[in-house]
Structure formats: structure tokens, C-alpha cells
PDB file of C-alpha atoms in Angstrom:
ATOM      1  CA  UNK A   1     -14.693  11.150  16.990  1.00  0.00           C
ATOM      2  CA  UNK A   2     -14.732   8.302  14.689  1.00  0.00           C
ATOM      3  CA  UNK A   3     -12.429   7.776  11.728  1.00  0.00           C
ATOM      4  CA  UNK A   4     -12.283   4.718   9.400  1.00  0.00           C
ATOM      5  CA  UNK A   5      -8.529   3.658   8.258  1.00  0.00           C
ATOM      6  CA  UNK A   6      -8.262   1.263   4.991  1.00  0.00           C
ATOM      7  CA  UNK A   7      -5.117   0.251   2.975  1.00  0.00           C
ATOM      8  CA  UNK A   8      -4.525  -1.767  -0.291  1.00  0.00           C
ATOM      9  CA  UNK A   9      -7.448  -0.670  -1.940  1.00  0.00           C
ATOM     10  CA  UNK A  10      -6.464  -2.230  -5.344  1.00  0.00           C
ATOM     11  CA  UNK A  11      -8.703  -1.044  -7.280  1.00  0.00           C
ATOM     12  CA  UNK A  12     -11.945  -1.311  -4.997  1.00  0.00           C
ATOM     13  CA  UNK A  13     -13.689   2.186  -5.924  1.00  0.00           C
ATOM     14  CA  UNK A  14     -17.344   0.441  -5.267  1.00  0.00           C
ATOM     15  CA  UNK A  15     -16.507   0.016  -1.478  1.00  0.00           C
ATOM     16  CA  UNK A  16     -14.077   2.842  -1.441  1.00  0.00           C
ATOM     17  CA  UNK A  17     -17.306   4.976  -2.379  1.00  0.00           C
ATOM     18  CA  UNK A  18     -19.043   3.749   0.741  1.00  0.00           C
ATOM     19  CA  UNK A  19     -15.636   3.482   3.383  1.00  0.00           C
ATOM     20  CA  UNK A  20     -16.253   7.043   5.048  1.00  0.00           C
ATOM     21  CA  UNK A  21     -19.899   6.021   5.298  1.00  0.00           C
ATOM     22  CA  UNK A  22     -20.632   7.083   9.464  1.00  0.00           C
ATOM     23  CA  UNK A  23     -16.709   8.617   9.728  1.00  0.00           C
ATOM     24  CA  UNK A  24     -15.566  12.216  10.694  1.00  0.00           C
ATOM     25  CA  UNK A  25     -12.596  11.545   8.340  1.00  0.00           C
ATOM     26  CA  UNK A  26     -11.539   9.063   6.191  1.00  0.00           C
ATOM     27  CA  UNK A  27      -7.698   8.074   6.291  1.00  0.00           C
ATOM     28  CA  UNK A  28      -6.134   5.619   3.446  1.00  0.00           C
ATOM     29  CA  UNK A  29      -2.701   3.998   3.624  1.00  0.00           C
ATOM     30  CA  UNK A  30      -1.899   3.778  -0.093  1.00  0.00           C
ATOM     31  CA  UNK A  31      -1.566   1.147  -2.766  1.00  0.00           C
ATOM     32  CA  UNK A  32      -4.508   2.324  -4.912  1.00  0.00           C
ATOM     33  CA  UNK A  33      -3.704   1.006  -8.390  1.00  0.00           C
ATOM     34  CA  UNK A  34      -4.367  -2.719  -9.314  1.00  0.00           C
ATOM     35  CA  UNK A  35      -1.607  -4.113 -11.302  1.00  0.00           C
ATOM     36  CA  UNK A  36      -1.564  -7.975 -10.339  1.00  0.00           C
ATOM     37  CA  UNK A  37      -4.582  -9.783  -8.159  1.00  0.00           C
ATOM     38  CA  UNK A  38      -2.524 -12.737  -6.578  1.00  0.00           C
ATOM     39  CA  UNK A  39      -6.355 -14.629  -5.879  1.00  0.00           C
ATOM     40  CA  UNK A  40      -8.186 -13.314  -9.096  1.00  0.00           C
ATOM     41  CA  UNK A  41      -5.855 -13.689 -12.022  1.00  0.00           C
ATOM     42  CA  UNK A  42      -8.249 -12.077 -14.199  1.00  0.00           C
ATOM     43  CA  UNK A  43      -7.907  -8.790 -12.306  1.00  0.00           C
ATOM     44  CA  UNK A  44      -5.776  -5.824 -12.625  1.00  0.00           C
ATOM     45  CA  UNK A  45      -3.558  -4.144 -15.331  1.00  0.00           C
ATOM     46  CA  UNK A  46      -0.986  -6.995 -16.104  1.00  0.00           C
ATOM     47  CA  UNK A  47      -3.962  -9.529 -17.386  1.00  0.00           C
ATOM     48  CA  UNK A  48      -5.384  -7.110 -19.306  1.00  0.00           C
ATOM     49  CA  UNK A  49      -2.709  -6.599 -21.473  1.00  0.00           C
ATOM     50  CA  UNK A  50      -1.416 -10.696 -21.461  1.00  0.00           C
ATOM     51  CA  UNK A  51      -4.421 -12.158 -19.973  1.00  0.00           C
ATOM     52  CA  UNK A  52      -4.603 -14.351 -16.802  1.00  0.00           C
ATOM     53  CA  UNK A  53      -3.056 -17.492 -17.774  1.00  0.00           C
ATOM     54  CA  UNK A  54       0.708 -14.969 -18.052  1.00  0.00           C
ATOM     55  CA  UNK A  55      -0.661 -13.123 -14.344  1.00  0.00           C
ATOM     56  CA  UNK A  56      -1.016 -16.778 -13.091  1.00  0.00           C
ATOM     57  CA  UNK A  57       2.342 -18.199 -14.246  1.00  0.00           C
ATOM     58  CA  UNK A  58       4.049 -14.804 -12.900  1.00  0.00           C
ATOM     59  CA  UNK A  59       2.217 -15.063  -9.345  1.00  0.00           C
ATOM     60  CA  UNK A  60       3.392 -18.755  -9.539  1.00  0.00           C
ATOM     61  CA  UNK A  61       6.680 -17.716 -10.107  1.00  0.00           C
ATOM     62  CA  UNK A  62       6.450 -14.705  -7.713  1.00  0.00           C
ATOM     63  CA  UNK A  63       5.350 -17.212  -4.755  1.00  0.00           C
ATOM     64  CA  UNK A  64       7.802 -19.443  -5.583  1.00  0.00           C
ATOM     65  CA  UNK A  65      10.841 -16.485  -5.402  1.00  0.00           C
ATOM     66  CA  UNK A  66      11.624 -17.623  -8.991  1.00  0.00           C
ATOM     67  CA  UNK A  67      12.394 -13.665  -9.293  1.00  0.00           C
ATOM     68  CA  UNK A  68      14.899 -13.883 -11.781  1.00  0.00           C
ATOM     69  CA  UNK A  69      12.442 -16.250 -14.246  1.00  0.00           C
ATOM     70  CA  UNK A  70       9.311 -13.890 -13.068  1.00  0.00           C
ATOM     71  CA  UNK A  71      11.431 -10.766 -14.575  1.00  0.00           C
ATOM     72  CA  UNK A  72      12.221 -12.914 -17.998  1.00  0.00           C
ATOM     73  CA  UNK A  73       8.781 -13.622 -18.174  1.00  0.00           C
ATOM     74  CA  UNK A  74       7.813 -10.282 -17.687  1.00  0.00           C
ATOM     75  CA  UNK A  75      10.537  -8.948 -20.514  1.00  0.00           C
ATOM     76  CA  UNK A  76       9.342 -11.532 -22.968  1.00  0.00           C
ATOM     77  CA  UNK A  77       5.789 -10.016 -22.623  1.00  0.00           C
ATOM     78  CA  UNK A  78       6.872  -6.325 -22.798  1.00  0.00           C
ATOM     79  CA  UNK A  79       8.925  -7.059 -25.938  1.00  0.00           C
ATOM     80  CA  UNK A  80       5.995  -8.498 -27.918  1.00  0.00           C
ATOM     81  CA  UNK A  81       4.950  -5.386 -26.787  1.00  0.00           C
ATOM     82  CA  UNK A  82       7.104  -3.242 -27.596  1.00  0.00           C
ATOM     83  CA  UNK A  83       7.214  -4.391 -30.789  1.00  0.00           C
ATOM     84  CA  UNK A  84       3.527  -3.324 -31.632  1.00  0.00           C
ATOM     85  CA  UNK A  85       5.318   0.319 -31.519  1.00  0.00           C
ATOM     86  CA  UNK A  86       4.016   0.823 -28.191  1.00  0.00           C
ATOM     87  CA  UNK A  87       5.485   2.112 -25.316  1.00  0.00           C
ATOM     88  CA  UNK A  88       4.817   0.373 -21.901  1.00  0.00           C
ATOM     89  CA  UNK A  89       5.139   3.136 -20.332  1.00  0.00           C
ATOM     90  CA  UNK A  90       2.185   5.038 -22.015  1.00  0.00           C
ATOM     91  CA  UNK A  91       0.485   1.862 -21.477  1.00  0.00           C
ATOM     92  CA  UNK A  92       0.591   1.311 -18.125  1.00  0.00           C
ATOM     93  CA  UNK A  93       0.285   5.346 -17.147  1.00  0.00           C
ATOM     94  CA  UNK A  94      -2.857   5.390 -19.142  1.00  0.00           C
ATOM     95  CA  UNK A  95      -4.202   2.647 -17.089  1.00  0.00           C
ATOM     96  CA  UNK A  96      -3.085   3.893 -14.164  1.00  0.00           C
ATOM     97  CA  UNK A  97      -4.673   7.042 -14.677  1.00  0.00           C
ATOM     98  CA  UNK A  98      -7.957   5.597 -15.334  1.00  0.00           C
ATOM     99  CA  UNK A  99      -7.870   3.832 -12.167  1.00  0.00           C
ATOM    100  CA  UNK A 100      -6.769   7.161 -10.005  1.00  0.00           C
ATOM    101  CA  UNK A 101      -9.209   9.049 -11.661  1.00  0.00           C
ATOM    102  CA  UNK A 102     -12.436   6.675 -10.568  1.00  0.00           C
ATOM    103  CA  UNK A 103     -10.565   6.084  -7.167  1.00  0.00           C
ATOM    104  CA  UNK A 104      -9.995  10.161  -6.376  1.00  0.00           C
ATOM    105  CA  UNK A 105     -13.248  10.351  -7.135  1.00  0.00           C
ATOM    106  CA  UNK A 106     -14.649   8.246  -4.365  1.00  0.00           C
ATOM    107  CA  UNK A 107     -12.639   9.433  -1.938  1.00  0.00           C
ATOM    108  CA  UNK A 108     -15.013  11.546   0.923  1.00  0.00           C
ATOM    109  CA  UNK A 109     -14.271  14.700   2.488  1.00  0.00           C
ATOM    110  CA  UNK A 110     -12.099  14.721   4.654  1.00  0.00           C
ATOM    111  CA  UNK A 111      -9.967  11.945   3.153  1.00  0.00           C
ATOM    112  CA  UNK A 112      -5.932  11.660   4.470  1.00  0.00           C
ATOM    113  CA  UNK A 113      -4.013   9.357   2.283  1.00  0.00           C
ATOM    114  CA  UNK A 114      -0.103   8.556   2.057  1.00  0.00           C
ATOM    115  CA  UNK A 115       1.146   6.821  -0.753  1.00  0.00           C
ATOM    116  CA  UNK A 116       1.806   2.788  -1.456  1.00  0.00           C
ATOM    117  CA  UNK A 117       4.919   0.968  -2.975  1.00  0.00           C
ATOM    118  CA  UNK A 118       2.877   0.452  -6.016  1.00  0.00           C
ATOM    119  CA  UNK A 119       1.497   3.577  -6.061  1.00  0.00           C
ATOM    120  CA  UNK A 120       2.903   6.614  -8.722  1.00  0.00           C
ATOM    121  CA  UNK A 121       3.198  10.044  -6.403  1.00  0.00           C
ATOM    122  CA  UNK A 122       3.848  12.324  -9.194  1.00  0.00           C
ATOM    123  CA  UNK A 123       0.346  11.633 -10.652  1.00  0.00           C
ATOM    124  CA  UNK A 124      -1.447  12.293  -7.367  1.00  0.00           C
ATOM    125  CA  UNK A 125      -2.381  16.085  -7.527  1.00  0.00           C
ATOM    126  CA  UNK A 126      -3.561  15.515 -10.728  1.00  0.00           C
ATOM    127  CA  UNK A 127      -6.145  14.106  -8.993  1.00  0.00           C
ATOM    128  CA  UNK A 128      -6.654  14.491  -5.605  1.00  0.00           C
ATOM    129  CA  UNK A 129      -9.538  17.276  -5.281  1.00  0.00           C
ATOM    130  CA  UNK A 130      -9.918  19.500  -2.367  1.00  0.00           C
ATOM    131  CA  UNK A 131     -11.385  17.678   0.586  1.00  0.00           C
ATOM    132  CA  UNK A 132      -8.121  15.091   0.248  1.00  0.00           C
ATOM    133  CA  UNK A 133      -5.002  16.106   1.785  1.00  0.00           C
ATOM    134  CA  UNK A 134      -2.057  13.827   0.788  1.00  0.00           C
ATOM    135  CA  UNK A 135       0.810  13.349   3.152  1.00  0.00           C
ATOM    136  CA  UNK A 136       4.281  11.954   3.060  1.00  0.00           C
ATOM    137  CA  UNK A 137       7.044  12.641   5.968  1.00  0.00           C
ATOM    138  CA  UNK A 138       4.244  14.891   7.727  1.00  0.00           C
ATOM    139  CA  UNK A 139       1.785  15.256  10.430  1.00  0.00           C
ATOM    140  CA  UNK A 140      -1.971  16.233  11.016  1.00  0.00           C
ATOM    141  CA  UNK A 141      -4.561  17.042  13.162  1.00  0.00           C
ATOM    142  CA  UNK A 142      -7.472  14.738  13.173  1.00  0.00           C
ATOM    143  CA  UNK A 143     -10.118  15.291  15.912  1.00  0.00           C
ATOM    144  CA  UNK A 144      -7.594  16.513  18.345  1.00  0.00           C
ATOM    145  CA  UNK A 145      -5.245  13.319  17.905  1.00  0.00           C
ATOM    146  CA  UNK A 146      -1.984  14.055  15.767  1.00  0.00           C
ATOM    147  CA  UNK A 147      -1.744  11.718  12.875  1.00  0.00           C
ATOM    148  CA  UNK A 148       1.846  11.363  11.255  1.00  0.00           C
ATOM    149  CA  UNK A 149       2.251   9.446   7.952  1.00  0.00           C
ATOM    150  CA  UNK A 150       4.858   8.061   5.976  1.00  0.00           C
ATOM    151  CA  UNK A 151       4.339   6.230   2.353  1.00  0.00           C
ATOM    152  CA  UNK A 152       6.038   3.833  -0.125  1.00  0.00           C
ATOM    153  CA  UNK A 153       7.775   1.083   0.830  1.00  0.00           C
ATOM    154  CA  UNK A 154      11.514  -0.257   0.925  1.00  0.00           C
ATOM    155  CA  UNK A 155      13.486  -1.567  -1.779  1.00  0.00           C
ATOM    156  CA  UNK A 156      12.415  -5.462  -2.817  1.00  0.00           C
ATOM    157  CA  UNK A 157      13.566  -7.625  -5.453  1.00  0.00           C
ATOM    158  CA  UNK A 158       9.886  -7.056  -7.205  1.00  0.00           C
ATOM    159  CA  UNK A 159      10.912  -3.652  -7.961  1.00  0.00           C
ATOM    160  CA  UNK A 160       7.881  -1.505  -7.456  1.00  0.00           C
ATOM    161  CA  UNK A 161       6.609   2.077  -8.368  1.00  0.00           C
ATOM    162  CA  UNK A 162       7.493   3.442  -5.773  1.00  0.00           C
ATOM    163  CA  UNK A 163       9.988   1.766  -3.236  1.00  0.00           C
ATOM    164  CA  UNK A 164      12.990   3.915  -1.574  1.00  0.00           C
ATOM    165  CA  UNK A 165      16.463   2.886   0.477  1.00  0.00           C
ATOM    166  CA  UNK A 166      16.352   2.675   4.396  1.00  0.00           C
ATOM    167  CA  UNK A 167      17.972   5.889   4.794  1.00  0.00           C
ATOM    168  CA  UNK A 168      15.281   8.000   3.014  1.00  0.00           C
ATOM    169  CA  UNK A 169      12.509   5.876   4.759  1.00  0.00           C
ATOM    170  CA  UNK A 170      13.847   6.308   8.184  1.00  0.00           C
ATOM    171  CA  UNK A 171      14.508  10.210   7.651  1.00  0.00           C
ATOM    172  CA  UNK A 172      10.312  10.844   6.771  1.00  0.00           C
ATOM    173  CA  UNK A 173      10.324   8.756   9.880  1.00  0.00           C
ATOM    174  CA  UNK A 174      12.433  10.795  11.778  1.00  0.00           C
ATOM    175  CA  UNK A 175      10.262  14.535  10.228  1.00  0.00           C
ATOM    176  CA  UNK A 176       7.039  12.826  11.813  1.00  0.00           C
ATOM    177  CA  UNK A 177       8.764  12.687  15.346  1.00  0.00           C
ATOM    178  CA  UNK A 178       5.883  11.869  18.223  1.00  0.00           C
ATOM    179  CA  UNK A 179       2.666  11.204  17.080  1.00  0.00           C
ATOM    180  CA  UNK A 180      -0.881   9.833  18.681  1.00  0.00           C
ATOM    181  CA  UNK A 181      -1.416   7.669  15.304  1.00  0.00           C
ATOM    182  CA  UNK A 182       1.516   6.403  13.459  1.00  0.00           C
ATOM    183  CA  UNK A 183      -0.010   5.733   9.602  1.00  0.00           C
ATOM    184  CA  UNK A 184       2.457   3.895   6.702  1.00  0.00           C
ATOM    185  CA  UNK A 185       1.872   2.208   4.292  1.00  0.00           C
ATOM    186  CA  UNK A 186       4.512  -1.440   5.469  1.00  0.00           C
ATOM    187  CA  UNK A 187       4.234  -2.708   8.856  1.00  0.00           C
ATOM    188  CA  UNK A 188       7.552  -2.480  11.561  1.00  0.00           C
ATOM    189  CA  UNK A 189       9.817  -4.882  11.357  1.00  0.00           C
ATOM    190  CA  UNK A 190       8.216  -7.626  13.281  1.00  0.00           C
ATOM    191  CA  UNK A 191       8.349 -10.982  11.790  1.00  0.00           C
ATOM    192  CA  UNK A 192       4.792 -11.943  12.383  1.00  0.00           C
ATOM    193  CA  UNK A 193       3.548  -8.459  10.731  1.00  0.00           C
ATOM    194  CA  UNK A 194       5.431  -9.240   7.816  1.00  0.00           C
ATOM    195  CA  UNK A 195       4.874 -12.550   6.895  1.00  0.00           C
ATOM    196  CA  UNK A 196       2.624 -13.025   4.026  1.00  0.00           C
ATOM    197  CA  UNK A 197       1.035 -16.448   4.582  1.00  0.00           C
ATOM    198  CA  UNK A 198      -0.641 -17.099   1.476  1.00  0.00           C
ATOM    199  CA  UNK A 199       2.141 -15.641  -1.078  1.00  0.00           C
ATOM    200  CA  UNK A 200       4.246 -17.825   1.807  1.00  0.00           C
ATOM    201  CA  UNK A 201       7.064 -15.169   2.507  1.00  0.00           C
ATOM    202  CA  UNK A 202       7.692 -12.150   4.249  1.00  0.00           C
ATOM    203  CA  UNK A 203       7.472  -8.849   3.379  1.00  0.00           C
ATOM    204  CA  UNK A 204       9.732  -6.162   3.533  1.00  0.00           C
ATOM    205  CA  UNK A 205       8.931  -3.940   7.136  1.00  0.00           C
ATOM    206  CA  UNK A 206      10.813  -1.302   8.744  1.00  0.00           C
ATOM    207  CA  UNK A 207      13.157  -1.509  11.723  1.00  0.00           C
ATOM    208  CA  UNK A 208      13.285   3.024  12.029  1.00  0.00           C
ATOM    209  CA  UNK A 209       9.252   1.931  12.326  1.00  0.00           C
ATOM    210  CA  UNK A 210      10.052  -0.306  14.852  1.00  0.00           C
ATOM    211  CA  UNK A 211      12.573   2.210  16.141  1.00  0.00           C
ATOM    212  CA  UNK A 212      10.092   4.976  16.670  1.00  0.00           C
ATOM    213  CA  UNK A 213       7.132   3.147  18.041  1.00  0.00           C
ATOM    214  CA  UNK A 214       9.442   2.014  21.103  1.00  0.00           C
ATOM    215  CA  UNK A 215      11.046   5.205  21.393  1.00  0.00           C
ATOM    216  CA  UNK A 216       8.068   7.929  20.512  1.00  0.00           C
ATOM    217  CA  UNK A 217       5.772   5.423  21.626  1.00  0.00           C
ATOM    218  CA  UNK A 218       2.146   6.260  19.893  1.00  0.00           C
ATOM    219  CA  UNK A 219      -0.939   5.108  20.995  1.00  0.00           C
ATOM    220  CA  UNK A 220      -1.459   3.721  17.702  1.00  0.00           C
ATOM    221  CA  UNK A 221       0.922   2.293  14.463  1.00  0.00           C
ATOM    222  CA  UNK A 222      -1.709   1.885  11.675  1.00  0.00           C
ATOM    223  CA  UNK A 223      -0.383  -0.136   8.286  1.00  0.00           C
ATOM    224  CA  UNK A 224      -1.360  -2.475   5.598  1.00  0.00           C
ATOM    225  CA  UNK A 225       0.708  -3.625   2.635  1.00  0.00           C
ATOM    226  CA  UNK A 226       0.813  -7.367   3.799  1.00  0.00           C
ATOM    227  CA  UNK A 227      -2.451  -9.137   2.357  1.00  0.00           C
ATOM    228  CA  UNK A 228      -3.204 -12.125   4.603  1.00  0.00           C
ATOM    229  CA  UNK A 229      -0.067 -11.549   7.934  1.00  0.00           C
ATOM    230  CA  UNK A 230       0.371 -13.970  10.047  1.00  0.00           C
ATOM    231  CA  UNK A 231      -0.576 -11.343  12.979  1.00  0.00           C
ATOM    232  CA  UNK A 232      -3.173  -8.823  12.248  1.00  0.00           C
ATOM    233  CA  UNK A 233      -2.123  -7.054  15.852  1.00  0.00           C
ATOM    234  CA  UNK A 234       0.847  -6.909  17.711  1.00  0.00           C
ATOM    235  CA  UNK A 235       1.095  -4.917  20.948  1.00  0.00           C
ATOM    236  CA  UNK A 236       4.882  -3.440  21.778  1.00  0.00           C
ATOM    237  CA  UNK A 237       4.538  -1.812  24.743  1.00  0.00           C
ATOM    238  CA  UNK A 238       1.697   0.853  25.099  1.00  0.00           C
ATOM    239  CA  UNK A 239       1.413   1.336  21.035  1.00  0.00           C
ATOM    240  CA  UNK A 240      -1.204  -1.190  19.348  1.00  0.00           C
ATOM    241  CA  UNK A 241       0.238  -2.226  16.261  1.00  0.00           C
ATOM    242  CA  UNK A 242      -2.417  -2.718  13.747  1.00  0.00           C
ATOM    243  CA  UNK A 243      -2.279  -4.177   9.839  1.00  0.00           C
ATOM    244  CA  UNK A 244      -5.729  -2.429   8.923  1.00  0.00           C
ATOM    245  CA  UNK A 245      -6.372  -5.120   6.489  1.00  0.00           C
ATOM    246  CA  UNK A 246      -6.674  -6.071   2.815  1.00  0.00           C
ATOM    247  CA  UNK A 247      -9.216  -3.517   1.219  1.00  0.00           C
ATOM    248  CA  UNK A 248      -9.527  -4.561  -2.199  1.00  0.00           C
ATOM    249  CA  UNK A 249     -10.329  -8.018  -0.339  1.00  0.00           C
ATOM    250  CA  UNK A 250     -12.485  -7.040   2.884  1.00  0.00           C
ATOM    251  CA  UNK A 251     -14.545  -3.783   1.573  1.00  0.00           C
ATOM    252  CA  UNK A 252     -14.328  -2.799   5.061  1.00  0.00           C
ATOM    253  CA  UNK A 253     -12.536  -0.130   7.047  1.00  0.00           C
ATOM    254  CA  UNK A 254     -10.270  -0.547  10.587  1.00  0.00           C
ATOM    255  CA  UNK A 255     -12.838   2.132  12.773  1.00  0.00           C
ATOM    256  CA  UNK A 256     -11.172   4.197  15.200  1.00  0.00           C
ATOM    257  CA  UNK A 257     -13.394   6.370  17.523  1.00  0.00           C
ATOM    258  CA  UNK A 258     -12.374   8.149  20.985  1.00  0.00           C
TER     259      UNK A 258
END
């Protein structure tokens, strides 16, 4: 059996289209939509509506935890907006939209995804077609392995799409129960796992994550969300604890085969 595992895909539908290429089943971790490239300023929805010299200044801002002068920044730049008579959030569904729709579309059958922080869930089913089965708080079958997965990510001061408290987090947690393959979309709560060492600063991970891979023990926790961690791998006791990598970055799926 042989399934490939990506996360972060930011907008990467040309290698998203080839990711299942060899696999039994595809499995994606969740931030599909491209709103801010921290190394390509040019990229994503936020430059094409105030180019890359505003996404640069933000990311500066971002990077330096300026959050307070990021958010000004970015009410300065809806408000010109606004004031065109448009509403931001038409704008940024309808770009969101055209991502999903090019993204769904190169998913392969089977595909198993769980949703990012920056993802938008009540869009999905618009989109997902048949051979993908999205999952949130649940468990499947893959190959004889049970998969559980769990999407979004916790609350942060960069207030995104689609972040929840602890308490709902660690309750989807909780519905997976014991699992072979442990998929979400943040890492546990390790320190190394969470540090971010090019945006220099850690990301938010999950201590009911860490909770449940020492107590339920899976062979596998499976994760992305941090771009460039100081620790791709971390074993804690038998589980291998695995940040699948950077997709819109790499192009190139985390293999698992047994």
C-alpha cells in the first residue's frame, strides 16, 4: 500500500495534479487557498488586490509581530476598498472560489483531505467531487490502517479563516480516539515542530495533540502548517511525528507505503 500525504498546498494545482501520481490514495492536510506568499510577494490573493510592495510591508510587519500595525495596514487597504462600493467579502470569496475550483479539480481519486486554518469549510462541498472524502473530527480506513483527522487550527493573533478555541480542538481530538495515522492540519505542541525559522517565531501547536499521541499512541502523527520548522521529525515514543512539508514550496508528497 502506498499513499502520498501533502499539506499547505497554497495554491500549487500544477503539482497537486501530479501528487497521487504512483499512490493508492492521496491524503491532503489542508490550507489550499493562497492568500499571502511570505517568499514571493507577488503571489496570492492579498497582492493582487494591493500589489506586492503592501504583501511585503505586511509580511515585514507580520515577522516582526508588529500585529497591531499589520492589522492598521490591512484596514487602511480594505477601506480604499471599501470605498470603491465593494465588499471584501465578495472579493475575497470570489477569489477563493476560483482557487478551490482549479484545486478540487486536481485532486485524484481517492483523495482524503481535512481542512487548514486558512481554509473556508463551508465552501468545500461545493466542490469536492466524488472520489474526495473530506474529514473533520473523524476516522477512515485506508489500506487496512485507520486514518483519523482533525482540521483548522487554534486561535492566533493573525486571525485566520478558520481557527477555533482549545476546547473545540481537543474534543475532534478526543471523537478520533486511537488511530494507526494521526492527520491535522498544526503540529503537537512541541517547540521544535512549531517554530517557524524563517518567519522567526513559533506557531501555534496543540498540547490535546500532544496529549493523544502519548496516550493513544499511533504509529504515525502526520501535519504541516509550519513552512520551514526547526524539526521536520520528532519521535515521542513509538509514534513518528512528521511535518509533511511545505507543498506550495516542495511540489512533492511525504510517501507512506506498508
Amino acid at each position: 500500500m502506498r499513499v502520498h500525504v501533502v499539506s499547505d498546498v497554497h495554491g500549487n494545482s500544477r503539482d497537486l495534479a501530479a501528487a497521487g501520481t504512483g499512490a493508492d490514495a492521496l491524503v491532503c492536510l489542508g490550507d489550499l487557498v493562497l492568500f499571502l506568499d511570505y517568499a514571493d510577494h507577488s503571489r496570492g490573493i492579498f497582492p493582487d488586490l494591493f500589489g506586492a510592495a503592501n504583501a511585503g510591508a505586511l509580511v515585514e510587519l507580520r515577522t516582526a509581530r508588529r500585529f497591531e500595525e499589520a492589522r492598521e495596514l490591512g484596514r487602511r487597504l480594505w477601506g480604499e476598498l471599501d470605498g470603491t462600493g465593494v465588499s471584501r467579502e465578495s472579493v475575497i470569496e470570489g477569489a477563493v472560489r476560483r482557487q478551490y475550483a482549479e484545486l478540487f479539480a486536481a485532486f485524484p481519486t481517492p483523495t482524503y483531505a481535512t481542512y487548514g486554518n486558512v481554509d473556508i469549510p463551508r465552501l468545500w462541498p461545493e466542490y469536492a467531487e466524488p472520489g474526495t472524502t473530506v474529514l473533520d473530527g473523524q476516522r477512515v480506513e485506508i489500506g487496512g490502517r485507520v486514518f483519523g483527522f482533525v482540521g483548522g487550527g487554534l486561535s492566533t493573533p493573525m486571525r485566520t479563516p478558520y481557527e477555533i478555541s482549545d476546547e473545540e480542538y481537543a474534543a475532534k481530538i478526543e471523537a478520533v480516539g486511537e488511530v494507526d495515522v494521526l492527520c491535522t492540519h498544526i503540529p503537537p505542541d512541541v517547540p521544535e515542530l512549531c517554530y517557524d525559522t524563517v518567519a522567526r517565531r513559533f506557531e501555534r501547536g496543540s498540547a490535546a495533540l500532544l496529549h493523544a499521541i502519548r496516550t493513544t499512541r499511533p504509529r504515525y502523527s502526520l501535519f504541516g502548517h509550519v513552512h520551514q520548522p526547526l524539526a521536520r521529525r520528532v519521535r515521542i515514543g513509538g509514534t513518528e511525528c512528521v511535518n509533511v512539508g511545505h507543498f506550495n514550496a516542495t511540489g512533492t508528497p511525504y510517501v507512506l507505503e506498508w
